[in-house]
XYZ file of C-alpha atoms in Angstrom:
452
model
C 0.000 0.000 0.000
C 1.214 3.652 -0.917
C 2.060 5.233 1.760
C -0.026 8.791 1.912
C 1.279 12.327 1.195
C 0.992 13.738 4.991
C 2.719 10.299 6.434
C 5.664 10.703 4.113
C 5.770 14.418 5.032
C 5.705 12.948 8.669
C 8.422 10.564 8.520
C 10.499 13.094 6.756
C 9.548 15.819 9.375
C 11.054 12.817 11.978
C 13.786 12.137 10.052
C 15.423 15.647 9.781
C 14.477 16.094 13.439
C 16.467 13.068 14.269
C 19.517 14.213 12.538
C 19.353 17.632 13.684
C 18.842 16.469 17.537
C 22.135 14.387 16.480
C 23.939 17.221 15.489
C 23.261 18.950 18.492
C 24.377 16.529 20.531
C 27.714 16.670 19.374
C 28.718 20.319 19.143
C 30.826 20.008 22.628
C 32.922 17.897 20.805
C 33.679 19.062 17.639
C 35.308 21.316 16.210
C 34.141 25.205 16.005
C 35.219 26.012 12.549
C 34.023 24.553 9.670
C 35.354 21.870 7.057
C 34.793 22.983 3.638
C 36.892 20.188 2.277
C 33.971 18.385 0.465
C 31.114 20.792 -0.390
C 32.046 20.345 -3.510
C 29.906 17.188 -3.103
C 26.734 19.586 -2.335
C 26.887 19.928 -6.097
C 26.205 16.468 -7.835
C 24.487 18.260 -10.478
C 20.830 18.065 -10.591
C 19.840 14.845 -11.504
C 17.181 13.812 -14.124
C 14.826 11.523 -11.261
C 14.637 13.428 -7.886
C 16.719 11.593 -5.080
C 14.554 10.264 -2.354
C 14.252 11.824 0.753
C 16.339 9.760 3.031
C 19.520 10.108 0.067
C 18.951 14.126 0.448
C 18.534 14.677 4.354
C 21.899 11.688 4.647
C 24.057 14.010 1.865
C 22.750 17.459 3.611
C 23.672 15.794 7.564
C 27.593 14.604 6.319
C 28.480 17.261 4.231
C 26.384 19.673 4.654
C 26.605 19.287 8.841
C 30.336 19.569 8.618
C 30.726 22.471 6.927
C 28.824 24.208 9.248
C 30.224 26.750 11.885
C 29.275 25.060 15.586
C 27.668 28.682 15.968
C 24.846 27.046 17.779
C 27.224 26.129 20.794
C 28.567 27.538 23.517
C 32.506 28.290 22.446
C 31.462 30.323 19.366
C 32.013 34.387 20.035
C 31.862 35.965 16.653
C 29.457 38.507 15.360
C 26.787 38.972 18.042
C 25.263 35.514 17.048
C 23.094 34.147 19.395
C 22.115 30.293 19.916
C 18.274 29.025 20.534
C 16.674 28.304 23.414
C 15.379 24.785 23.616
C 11.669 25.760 23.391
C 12.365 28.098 20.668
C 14.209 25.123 18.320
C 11.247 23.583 19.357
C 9.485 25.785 18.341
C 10.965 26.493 15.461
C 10.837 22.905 14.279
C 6.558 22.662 15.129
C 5.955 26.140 13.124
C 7.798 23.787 10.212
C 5.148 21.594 10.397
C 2.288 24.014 10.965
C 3.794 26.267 7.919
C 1.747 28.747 8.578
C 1.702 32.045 6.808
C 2.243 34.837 9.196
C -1.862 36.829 9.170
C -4.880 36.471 10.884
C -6.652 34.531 7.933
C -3.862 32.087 7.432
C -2.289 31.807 10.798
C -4.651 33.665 13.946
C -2.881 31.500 16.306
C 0.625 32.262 15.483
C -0.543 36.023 15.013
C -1.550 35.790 18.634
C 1.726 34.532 19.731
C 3.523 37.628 18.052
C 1.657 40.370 19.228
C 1.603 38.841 22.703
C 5.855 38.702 22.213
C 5.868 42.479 21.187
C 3.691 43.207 24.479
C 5.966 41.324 26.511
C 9.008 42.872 24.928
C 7.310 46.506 25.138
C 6.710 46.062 28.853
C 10.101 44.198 29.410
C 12.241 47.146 27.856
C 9.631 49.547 29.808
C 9.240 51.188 27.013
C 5.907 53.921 26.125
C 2.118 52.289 26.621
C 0.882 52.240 22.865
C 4.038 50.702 21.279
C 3.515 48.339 18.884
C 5.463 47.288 15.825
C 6.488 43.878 13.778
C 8.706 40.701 13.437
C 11.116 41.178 9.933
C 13.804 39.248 9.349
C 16.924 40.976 11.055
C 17.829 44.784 12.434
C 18.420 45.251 8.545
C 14.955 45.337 8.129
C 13.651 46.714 10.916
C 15.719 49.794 10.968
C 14.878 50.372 7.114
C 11.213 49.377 8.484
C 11.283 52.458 11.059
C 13.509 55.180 9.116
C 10.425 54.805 5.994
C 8.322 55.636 8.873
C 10.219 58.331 10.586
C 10.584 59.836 7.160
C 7.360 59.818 6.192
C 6.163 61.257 9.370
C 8.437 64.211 9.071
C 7.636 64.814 5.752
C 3.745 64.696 6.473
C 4.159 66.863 9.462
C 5.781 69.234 6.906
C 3.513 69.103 4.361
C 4.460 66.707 2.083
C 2.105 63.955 2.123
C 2.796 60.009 2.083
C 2.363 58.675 -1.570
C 3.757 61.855 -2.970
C 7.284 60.350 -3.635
C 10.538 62.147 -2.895
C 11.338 64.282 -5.988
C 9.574 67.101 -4.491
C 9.780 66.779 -1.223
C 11.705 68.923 1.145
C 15.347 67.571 2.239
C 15.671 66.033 5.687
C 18.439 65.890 7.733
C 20.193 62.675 9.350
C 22.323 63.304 12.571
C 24.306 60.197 13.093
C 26.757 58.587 15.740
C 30.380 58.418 14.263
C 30.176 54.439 15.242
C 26.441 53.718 14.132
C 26.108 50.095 12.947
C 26.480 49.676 9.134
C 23.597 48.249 8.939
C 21.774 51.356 9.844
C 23.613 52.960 6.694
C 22.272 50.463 4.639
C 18.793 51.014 5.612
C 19.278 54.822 5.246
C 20.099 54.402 2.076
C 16.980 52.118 1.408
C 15.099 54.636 2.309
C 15.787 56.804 -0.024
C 17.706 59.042 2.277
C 21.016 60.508 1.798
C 24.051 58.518 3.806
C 26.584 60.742 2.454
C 25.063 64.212 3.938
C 25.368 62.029 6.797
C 26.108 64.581 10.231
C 28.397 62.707 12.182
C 28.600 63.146 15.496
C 32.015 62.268 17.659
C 32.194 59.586 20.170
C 33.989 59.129 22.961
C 36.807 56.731 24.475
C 34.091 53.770 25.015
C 32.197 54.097 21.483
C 29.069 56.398 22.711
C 28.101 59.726 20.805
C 28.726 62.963 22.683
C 25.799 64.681 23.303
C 28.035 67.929 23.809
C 28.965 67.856 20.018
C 25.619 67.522 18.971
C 24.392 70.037 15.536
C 21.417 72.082 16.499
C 18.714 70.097 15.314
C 14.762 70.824 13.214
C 12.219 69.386 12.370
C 13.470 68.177 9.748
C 15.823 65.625 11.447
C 16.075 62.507 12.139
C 19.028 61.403 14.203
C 19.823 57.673 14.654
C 21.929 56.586 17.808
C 22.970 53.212 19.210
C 21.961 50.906 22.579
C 25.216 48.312 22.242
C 28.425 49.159 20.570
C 29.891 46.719 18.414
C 32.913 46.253 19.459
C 32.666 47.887 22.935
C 28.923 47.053 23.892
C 28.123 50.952 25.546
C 25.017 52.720 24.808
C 25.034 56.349 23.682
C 23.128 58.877 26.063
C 19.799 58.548 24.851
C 17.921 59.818 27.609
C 20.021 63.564 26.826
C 18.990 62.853 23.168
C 15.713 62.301 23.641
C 15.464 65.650 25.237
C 17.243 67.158 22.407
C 14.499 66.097 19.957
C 11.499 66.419 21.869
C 12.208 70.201 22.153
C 12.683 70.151 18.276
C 10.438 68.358 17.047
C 13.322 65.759 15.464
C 12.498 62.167 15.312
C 15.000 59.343 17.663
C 15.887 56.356 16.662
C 17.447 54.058 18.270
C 19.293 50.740 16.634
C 19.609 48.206 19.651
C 19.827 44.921 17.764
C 21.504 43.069 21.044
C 22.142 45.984 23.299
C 18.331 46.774 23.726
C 18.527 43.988 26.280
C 20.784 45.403 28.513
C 17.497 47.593 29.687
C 16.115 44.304 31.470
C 19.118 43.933 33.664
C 19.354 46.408 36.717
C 22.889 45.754 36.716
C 23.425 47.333 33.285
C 20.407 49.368 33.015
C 21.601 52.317 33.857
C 23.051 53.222 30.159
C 19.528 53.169 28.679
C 17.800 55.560 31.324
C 15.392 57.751 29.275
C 15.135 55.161 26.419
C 11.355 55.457 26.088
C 11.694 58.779 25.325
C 12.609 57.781 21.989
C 10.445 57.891 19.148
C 11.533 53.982 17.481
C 13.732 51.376 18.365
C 15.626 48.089 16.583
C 16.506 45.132 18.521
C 16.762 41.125 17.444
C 15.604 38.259 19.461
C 18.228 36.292 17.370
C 20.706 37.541 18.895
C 20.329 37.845 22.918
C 17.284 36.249 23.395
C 18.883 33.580 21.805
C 15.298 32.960 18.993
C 16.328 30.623 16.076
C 17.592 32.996 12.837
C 15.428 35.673 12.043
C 13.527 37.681 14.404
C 14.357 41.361 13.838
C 12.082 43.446 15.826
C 10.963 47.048 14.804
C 9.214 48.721 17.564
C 7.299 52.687 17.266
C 5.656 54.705 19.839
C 3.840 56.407 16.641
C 2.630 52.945 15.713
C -0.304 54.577 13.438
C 2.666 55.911 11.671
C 4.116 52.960 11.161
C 0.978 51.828 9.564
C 0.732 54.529 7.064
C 4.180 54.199 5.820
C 3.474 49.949 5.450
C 0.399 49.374 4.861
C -1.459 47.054 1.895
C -4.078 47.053 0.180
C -5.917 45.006 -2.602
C -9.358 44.552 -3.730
C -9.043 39.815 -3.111
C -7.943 41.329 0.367
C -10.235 41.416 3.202
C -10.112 43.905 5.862
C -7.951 42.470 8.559
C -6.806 42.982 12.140
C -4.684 42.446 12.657
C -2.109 42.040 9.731
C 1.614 42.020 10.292
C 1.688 42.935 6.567
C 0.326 46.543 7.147
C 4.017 47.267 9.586
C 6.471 45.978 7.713
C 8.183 45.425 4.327
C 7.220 41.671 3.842
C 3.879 40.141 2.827
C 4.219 36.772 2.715
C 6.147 35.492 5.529
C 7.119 33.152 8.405
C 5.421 32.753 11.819
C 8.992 34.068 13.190
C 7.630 35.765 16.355
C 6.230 32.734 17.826
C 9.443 31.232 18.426
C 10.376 34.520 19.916
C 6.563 33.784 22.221
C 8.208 30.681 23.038
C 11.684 32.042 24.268
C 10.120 34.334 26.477
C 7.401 31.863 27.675
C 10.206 29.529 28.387
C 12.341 32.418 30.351
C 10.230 34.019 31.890
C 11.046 37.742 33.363
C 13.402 36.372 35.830
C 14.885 34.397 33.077
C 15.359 37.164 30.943
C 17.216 39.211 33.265
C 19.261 35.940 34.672
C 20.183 35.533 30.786
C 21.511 38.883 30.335
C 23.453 39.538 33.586
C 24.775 35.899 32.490
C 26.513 37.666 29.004
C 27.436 40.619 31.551
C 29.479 38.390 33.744
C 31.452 36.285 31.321
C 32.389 39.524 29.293
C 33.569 40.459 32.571
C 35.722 37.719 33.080
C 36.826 37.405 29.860
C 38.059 41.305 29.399
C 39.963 40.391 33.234
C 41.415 36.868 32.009
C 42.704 38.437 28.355
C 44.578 41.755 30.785
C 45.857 38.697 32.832
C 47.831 37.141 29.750
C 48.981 40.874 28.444
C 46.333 41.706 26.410
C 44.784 44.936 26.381
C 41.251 45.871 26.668
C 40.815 49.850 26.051
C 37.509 49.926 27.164
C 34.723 49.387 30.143
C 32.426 46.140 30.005
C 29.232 47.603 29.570
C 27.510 44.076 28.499
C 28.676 41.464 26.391
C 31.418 42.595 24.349
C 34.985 42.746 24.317
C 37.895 44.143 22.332
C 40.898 43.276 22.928
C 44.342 44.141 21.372
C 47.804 43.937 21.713
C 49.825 47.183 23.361
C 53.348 46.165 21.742
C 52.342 43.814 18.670
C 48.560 44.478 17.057
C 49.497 43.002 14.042
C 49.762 39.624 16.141
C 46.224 39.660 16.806
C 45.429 38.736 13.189
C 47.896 35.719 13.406
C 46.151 34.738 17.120
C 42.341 34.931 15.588
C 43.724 32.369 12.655
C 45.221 30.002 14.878
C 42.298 30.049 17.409
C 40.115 29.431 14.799
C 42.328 26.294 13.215
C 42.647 24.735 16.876
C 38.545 24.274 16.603
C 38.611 25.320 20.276
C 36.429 28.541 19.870
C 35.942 31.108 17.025
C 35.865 34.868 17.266
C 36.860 37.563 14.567
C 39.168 40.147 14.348
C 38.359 44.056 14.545
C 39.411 47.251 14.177
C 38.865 50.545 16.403
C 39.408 53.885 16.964
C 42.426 52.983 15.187
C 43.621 49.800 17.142
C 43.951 46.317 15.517
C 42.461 43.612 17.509
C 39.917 41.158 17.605
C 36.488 41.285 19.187
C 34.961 38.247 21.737
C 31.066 38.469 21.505
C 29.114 36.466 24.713
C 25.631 35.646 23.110
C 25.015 32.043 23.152
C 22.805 30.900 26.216
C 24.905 27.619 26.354
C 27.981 29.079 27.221
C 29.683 28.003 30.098
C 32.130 28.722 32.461
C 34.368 25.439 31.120
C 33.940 27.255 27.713
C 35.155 30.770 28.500
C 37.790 28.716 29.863
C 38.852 26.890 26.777
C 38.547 29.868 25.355
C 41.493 31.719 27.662
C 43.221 28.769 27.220
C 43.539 28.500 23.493
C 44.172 32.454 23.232
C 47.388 32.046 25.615
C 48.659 28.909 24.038
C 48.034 30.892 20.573
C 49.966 33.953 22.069
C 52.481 31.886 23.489
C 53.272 29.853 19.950
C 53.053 33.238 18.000
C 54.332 36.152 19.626
């Protein structure tokens, strides 16, 4: 008898949920880096008859498994990339199943599960009653989500009407941190603003804009700070900005793709007083809240706004509410914020802050253990970065990174700033342990000790 569609779907839903539990299983042991010796193999050519199932999930587990970077364990510290949870994998691997479409026709129950997350998140980051926003896929996204928004609001408040395009329109002005995250850049430029008018603004000896060299600032402005440094984790003064703009009538953004966190944690809070004055804010649960990839978060106190700038509309489609659709770029997506619903459920608020402070302390130990073996760390740890460098010999951090990463024992990148060659040690993985921070030290000094 033919086995029907659903049960084949089932046993292959099993099947890569076998292998994948497999592969989890043995990240302690293996190696961090990846082997990209045979990916050729990933390439047979496409073959005239389709390969059956079992043939493709066994090729994509050997090959494909080891050529993966063990970024889902606890020794990996490169580019603010966070693990998962275990109830968001698992959630992430029931949504497969479910594939639902992210809108109240085709998915109410996931669309529950996000807007309770953004609640949860408003309230957790204590940010203004009335914020809403949407899931996209990264701070990419979000940020080019929000600056549409903040541009169209300025424009409309001058006059210049959404829908009207940008030809006419009068020129607004973008106020930026000297260190703002490329990303943000990116999405100015998406938006169809100018990133070479760009007013920088100087930061200080930690990586956070000075409010004292601030332009005078319009109407006309919007100015775009950071919560989280990229190399140094601080948070520019956005309670003194905040002022600056409500008096002005200038729009705040904030980008806070992992640092946004650090406003859960009393320990580290402190940075981010004033953040809900603020007019829109990024941050990711893929990175510290530790969501399966991607769960960008764009968050607005003008959230009707936000819905003007987004919103569809079309004749087959009903009137909705509510429709994730009509706040950000994407129509057709993923149920992404449920696994984020899941995370939190999981956490809790106590686990939330426990989670945080956790990044906080190894950072902590990790800037103290590096000074220890004669490295240098120029700044204060404000959460969960660290840069590190050299004093005598920078151009041996370069050499150290490579032969970290060829030991297999961790994996973290190298970086520049203000001028210093280095290499930057990111604590965002929930699974990270003490005995990993450890083999971490370890392999840096034996690396230092071989090289230098």
């Amino acid at each position: 008898m033919k086995t029907k569609p659903l049960e084949r779907q089932a046993e292959a839903f099993s099947n890569g949920a076998a292998r994948g539990a497999a592969y989890l299983q043995g990240l302690s042991d293996r190696s961090v880096d990846a082997d990209t010796a045979r990916l050729g193999q990933l390439d047979p050519g496409l073959p005239a008859e389709g390969m059956e199932v079992e043939t493709v999930l066994e090729l994509m587990e050997t090959i494909g498994g080891e050529g993966t970077v063990a970024s889902a364990g606890g020794r990996y510290f490169g580019y603010v990339v966070g693990g998962a949870l275990p109830a968001a994998s698992g959630a992430r691997a029931l949504l497969s199943a479910w594939d639902q479409v992210a809108d109240s026709l085709t998915g109410p129950s996931v669309i529950k599960m996000e807007e309770t997350a953004l609640s949860w998140i408003v309230d957790l980051m204590q940010l203004p009653s009335g914020t809403s926003g949407a899931f996209t896929s990264g701070a990419t996204m979000a940020n080019m989500t929000l600056l549409v928004t903040a541009r169209d609001t300025l424009l409309s408040r001058l006059g210049h009407p959404r829908g009207k395009g940008l030809f006419t329109a009068p020129k607004l002005r973008v106020v930026a941190s000297a260190e703002i995250h490329a990303t943000v850049l990116k999405s100015v430029r998406m938006a169809g603003l100018s990133s070479e008018d760009i007013e920088w603004v100087a930061v200080d000896e930690q990586g956070r804009l000075r409010a004292d060299a601030m332009p005078l600032l319009d109407n006309r402005t919007i100015v775009l700070c950071q919560a989280g440094n990229v190399c140094t984790g601080a948070s520019d003064p956005v309670g003194e900005l905040a002022a600056m703009c409500r008096e002005t009538g200038a729009w705040l953004h904030v980008d806070g793709a992992f640092g946004l966190w650090a406003r859960t944690a009393e320990e580290i809070s402190a940075s981010l007083d004033g953040l809900e004055g603020a007019d829109s804010w990024v941050v990711d649960a893929h990175k510290t809240l530790n969501t399966p990839y991607d769960a960008g978060i764009a968050l607005c106190r003008h959230p009707e706004e936000m819905q003007a700038s987004m919103s569809i509309g079309a004749q087959y489609l009903p009137a909705t509410h509510p429709n994730p659709a009509n706040r950000a770029p994407e129509f057709s997506r993923s149920a992404r914020g449920a696994e984020t619903w899941a995370a939190l459920l999981s956490l809790g608020r106590k686990g939330v802050v426990d989670l945080v402070t956790g990044f906080h302390h190894h950072a902590r130990r990790i800037a103290a253990e590096l000074e220890k073996i004669g490295f240098l760390v120029p700044h204060d740890v404000h959460f969960n970065q660290v840069f590190a460098t050299l004093p005598e010999n920078e151009d041996a951090c370069a050499r150290i990174v490579a032969h970290v990463q060829a030991s297999g024992e961790a994996w973290f990148g190298q970086a520049m700033w203000q001028g210093r060659k280095g290499f930057r040690i990111s604590v965002s993985n929930w699974s990270t342990s003490d005995k990993d921070v450890d083999r971490l030290i370890e392999a840096i000094r034996r690396a230092k000790d071989e090289l230098v």
